[in-house]
Amino acid sequence: MTYNEAKTMITEMFPGQLYIGKKELCTLMSTSIPTLDRRLAADTPIAKIAKKERRRVLFAIPDIAKILADDVQEAS
């Protein structure tokens, strides 16, 4: 998956949003919240893009698209 494909997929799933929360990211990455929390606690690419706002953790869609594209390239 390329960066543009990832970005298109995310914007189609969450139209009109610039940021997505942890729950949406879990849906997108087919993972559970505890697994995501462990990745956020460790020094991972996802932890580096997490933006804490009040009590919510938000992720910018372009950053997520880049990580998804990188994850797929590493897996292949």
CSV table of N, CA and C in Angstrom, one decimal:
chain,number,residue,atom,x,y,z
A,1,MET,N,0.9,-1.2,0.0
A,1,MET,CA,0.0,0.0,0.0
A,1,MET,C,0.9,1.2,0.0
A,2,THR,N,0.6,2.1,-0.9
A,2,THR,CA,1.4,3.4,-0.9
A,2,THR,C,0.8,4.4,0.1
A,3,TYR,N,1.5,5.5,0.3
A,3,TYR,CA,1.1,6.5,1.2
A,3,TYR,C,-0.3,7.1,0.7
A,4,ASN,N,-0.4,7.3,-0.6
A,4,ASN,CA,-1.6,7.9,-1.1
A,4,ASN,C,-2.8,6.9,-1.0
A,5,GLU,N,-2.6,5.6,-1.2
A,5,GLU,CA,-3.6,4.7,-1.0
A,5,GLU,C,-4.1,4.6,0.4
A,6,ALA,N,-3.1,4.6,1.3
A,6,ALA,CA,-3.4,4.6,2.8
A,6,ALA,C,-4.2,5.9,3.2
A,7,LYS,N,-3.8,7.0,2.7
A,7,LYS,CA,-4.5,8.3,3.0
A,7,LYS,C,-5.9,8.3,2.5
A,8,THR,N,-6.1,7.8,1.2
A,8,THR,CA,-7.4,7.7,0.6
A,8,THR,C,-8.3,6.8,1.4
A,9,MET,N,-7.8,5.7,1.8
A,9,MET,CA,-8.6,4.7,2.6
A,9,MET,C,-9.0,5.3,3.9
A,10,ILE,N,-8.1,6.0,4.6
A,10,ILE,CA,-8.5,6.6,5.9
A,10,ILE,C,-9.5,7.7,5.7
A,11,THR,N,-9.3,8.6,4.7
A,11,THR,CA,-10.2,9.7,4.6
A,11,THR,C,-11.6,9.2,4.1
A,12,GLU,N,-11.7,8.0,3.4
A,12,GLU,CA,-13.0,7.5,3.1
A,12,GLU,C,-13.7,6.9,4.3
A,13,MET,N,-12.9,6.3,5.2
A,13,MET,CA,-13.4,5.7,6.4
A,13,MET,C,-13.9,6.8,7.4
A,14,PHE,N,-13.2,7.9,7.5
A,14,PHE,CA,-13.5,9.0,8.4
A,14,PHE,C,-13.5,10.3,7.7
A,15,PRO,N,-14.6,10.5,6.9
A,15,PRO,CA,-14.7,11.7,6.1
A,15,PRO,C,-14.7,13.0,6.9
A,16,GLY,N,-14.0,14.0,6.4
A,16,GLY,CA,-14.0,15.3,7.1
A,16,GLY,C,-13.2,15.4,8.3
A,17,GLN,N,-12.5,14.4,8.7
A,17,GLN,CA,-11.7,14.4,10.0
A,17,GLN,C,-10.3,14.6,9.7
A,18,LEU,N,-9.6,15.5,10.5
A,18,LEU,CA,-8.2,15.7,10.3
A,18,LEU,C,-7.4,14.8,11.3
A,19,TYR,N,-8.1,14.5,12.4
A,19,TYR,CA,-7.5,13.6,13.4
A,19,TYR,C,-8.4,12.5,13.7
A,20,ILE,N,-7.8,11.3,14.1
A,20,ILE,CA,-8.6,10.2,14.5
A,20,ILE,C,-8.1,9.8,15.9
A,21,GLY,N,-9.0,9.2,16.7
A,21,GLY,CA,-8.7,8.8,18.1
A,21,GLY,C,-8.2,7.4,18.1
A,22,LYS,N,-8.0,7.0,19.4
A,22,LYS,CA,-7.4,5.6,19.6
A,22,LYS,C,-8.4,4.5,19.1
A,23,LYS,N,-9.7,4.7,19.3
A,23,LYS,CA,-10.7,3.7,18.9
A,23,LYS,C,-10.7,3.5,17.4
A,24,GLU,N,-10.7,4.7,16.7
A,24,GLU,CA,-10.7,4.6,15.2
A,24,GLU,C,-9.4,4.0,14.7
A,25,LEU,N,-8.3,4.3,15.3
A,25,LEU,CA,-7.0,3.8,14.9
A,25,LEU,C,-7.0,2.2,15.1
A,26,CYS,N,-7.5,1.8,16.2
A,26,CYS,CA,-7.6,0.3,16.4
A,26,CYS,C,-8.4,-0.4,15.4
A,27,THR,N,-9.5,0.3,15.0
A,27,THR,CA,-10.4,-0.3,13.9
A,27,THR,C,-9.6,-0.4,12.6
A,28,LEU,N,-8.8,0.7,12.3
A,28,LEU,CA,-8.1,0.8,11.1
A,28,LEU,C,-6.9,-0.2,11.1
A,29,MET,N,-6.3,-0.4,12.2
A,29,MET,CA,-5.1,-1.3,12.2
A,29,MET,C,-5.5,-2.7,12.6
A,30,SER,N,-6.8,-3.0,12.9
A,30,SER,CA,-7.3,-4.3,13.3
A,30,SER,C,-6.5,-4.8,14.6
A,31,THR,N,-6.5,-3.9,15.5
A,31,THR,CA,-5.8,-4.2,16.8
A,31,THR,C,-6.7,-3.9,17.9
A,32,SER,N,-6.3,-4.2,19.2
A,32,SER,CA,-7.1,-3.9,20.3
A,32,SER,C,-6.5,-2.7,21.0
A,33,ILE,N,-7.3,-2.1,21.9
A,33,ILE,CA,-6.8,-0.9,22.6
A,33,ILE,C,-5.6,-1.2,23.5
A,34,PRO,N,-5.6,-2.3,24.2
A,34,PRO,CA,-4.4,-2.7,25.1
A,34,PRO,C,-3.1,-2.8,24.2
A,35,THR,N,-3.3,-3.4,23.1
A,35,THR,CA,-2.1,-3.6,22.2
A,35,THR,C,-1.6,-2.3,21.7
A,36,LEU,N,-2.5,-1.4,21.3
A,36,LEU,CA,-2.2,0.0,20.9
A,36,LEU,C,-1.5,0.7,22.1
A,37,ASP,N,-2.1,0.6,23.3
A,37,ASP,CA,-1.5,1.3,24.4
A,37,ASP,C,0.0,0.8,24.7
A,38,ARG,N,0.2,-0.5,24.4
A,38,ARG,CA,1.6,-1.0,24.6
A,38,ARG,C,2.5,-0.3,23.5
A,39,ARG,N,2.0,-0.2,22.3
A,39,ARG,CA,2.8,0.4,21.3
A,39,ARG,C,3.1,1.9,21.6
A,40,LEU,N,2.1,2.5,22.2
A,40,LEU,CA,2.2,4.0,22.5
A,40,LEU,C,3.2,4.1,23.7
A,41,ALA,N,3.3,3.2,24.6
A,41,ALA,CA,4.2,3.2,25.7
A,41,ALA,C,5.6,3.0,25.3
A,42,ALA,N,5.8,2.2,24.2
A,42,ALA,CA,7.1,1.9,23.8
A,42,ALA,C,7.6,3.0,22.8
A,43,ASP,N,8.8,2.9,22.4
A,43,ASP,CA,9.4,3.9,21.4
A,43,ASP,C,9.1,3.4,20.0
A,44,THR,N,7.8,3.6,19.6
A,44,THR,CA,7.4,3.1,18.2
A,44,THR,C,7.1,4.3,17.4
A,45,PRO,N,7.0,4.1,16.1
A,45,PRO,CA,6.6,5.2,15.2
A,45,PRO,C,5.2,5.8,15.6
A,46,ILE,N,4.3,4.9,16.1
A,46,ILE,CA,3.0,5.4,16.5
A,46,ILE,C,3.1,6.3,17.7
A,47,ALA,N,3.9,6.0,18.6
A,47,ALA,CA,4.1,6.8,19.8
A,47,ALA,C,4.6,8.2,19.5
A,48,LYS,N,5.4,8.2,18.5
A,48,LYS,CA,6.0,9.5,18.1
A,48,LYS,C,5.0,10.5,17.5
A,49,ILE,N,3.9,10.0,16.9
A,49,ILE,CA,3.0,10.9,16.3
A,49,ILE,C,1.7,11.1,17.1
A,50,ALA,N,1.7,10.5,18.3
A,50,ALA,CA,0.5,10.7,19.2
A,50,ALA,C,0.5,12.1,19.7
A,51,LYS,N,-0.7,12.7,19.6
A,51,LYS,CA,-0.8,14.1,20.0
A,51,LYS,C,-1.8,14.1,21.2
A,52,LYS,N,-1.4,14.4,22.3
A,52,LYS,CA,-2.2,14.4,23.5
A,52,LYS,C,-3.0,15.8,23.6
A,53,GLU,N,-4.3,15.6,23.7
A,53,GLU,CA,-5.1,16.8,23.8
A,53,GLU,C,-6.1,16.6,24.9
A,54,ARG,N,-6.0,17.3,25.9
A,54,ARG,CA,-6.8,17.1,27.1
A,54,ARG,C,-6.6,15.6,27.5
A,55,ARG,N,-7.7,14.8,27.6
A,55,ARG,CA,-7.5,13.4,28.0
A,55,ARG,C,-7.5,12.5,26.8
A,56,ARG,N,-7.7,13.1,25.6
A,56,ARG,CA,-7.7,12.2,24.4
A,56,ARG,C,-6.4,12.2,23.7
A,57,VAL,N,-6.1,11.1,23.0
A,57,VAL,CA,-4.9,10.9,22.2
A,57,VAL,C,-5.4,11.0,20.8
A,58,LEU,N,-4.8,11.9,20.0
A,58,LEU,CA,-5.2,12.0,18.6
A,58,LEU,C,-4.1,11.7,17.7
A,59,PHE,N,-4.4,11.3,16.5
A,59,PHE,CA,-3.4,11.0,15.5
A,59,PHE,C,-3.8,11.7,14.2
A,60,ALA,N,-2.9,12.4,13.6
A,60,ALA,CA,-3.1,13.2,12.4
A,60,ALA,C,-3.2,12.1,11.2
A,61,ILE,N,-4.1,12.3,10.4
A,61,ILE,CA,-4.3,11.3,9.3
A,61,ILE,C,-3.1,11.2,8.4
A,62,PRO,N,-2.4,12.3,7.9
A,62,PRO,CA,-1.2,12.1,7.1
A,62,PRO,C,-0.2,11.2,7.8
A,63,ASP,N,0.0,11.4,9.1
A,63,ASP,CA,1.0,10.6,9.9
A,63,ASP,C,0.6,9.2,9.9
A,64,ILE,N,-0.7,8.9,10.1
A,64,ILE,CA,-1.1,7.5,10.1
A,64,ILE,C,-0.9,6.8,8.8
A,65,ALA,N,-1.2,7.6,7.7
A,65,ALA,CA,-1.1,7.0,6.3
A,65,ALA,C,0.4,6.7,6.1
A,66,LYS,N,1.3,7.5,6.5
A,66,LYS,CA,2.7,7.2,6.3
A,66,LYS,C,3.1,6.0,7.1
A,67,ILE,N,2.7,5.8,8.3
A,67,ILE,CA,3.0,4.6,9.1
A,67,ILE,C,2.4,3.4,8.5
A,68,LEU,N,1.2,3.4,8.0
A,68,LEU,CA,0.5,2.3,7.4
A,68,LEU,C,1.3,1.9,6.2
A,69,ALA,N,1.7,2.9,5.4
A,69,ALA,CA,2.5,2.6,4.1
A,69,ALA,C,3.8,1.9,4.5
A,70,ASP,N,4.5,2.5,5.5
A,70,ASP,CA,5.8,1.9,6.0
A,70,ASP,C,5.6,0.5,6.5
A,71,ASP,N,4.6,0.3,7.3
A,71,ASP,CA,4.3,-1.1,7.9
A,71,ASP,C,4.2,-2.1,6.8
A,72,VAL,N,3.4,-1.7,5.8
A,72,VAL,CA,3.1,-2.7,4.7
A,72,VAL,C,4.4,-3.0,3.9
A,73,GLN,N,5.2,-1.9,3.7
A,73,GLN,CA,6.5,-2.1,2.9
A,73,GLN,C,7.4,-3.0,3.7
A,74,GLU,N,7.5,-2.9,5.0
A,74,GLU,CA,8.4,-3.7,5.8
A,74,GLU,C,7.9,-5.2,5.8
A,75,ALA,N,6.6,-5.3,5.8
A,75,ALA,CA,6.0,-6.7,5.9
A,75,ALA,C,6.2,-7.5,4.6
A,76,SER,N,6.3,-6.8,3.5
A,76,SER,CA,6.5,-7.5,2.2
A,76,SER,C,7.9,-7.8,1.8
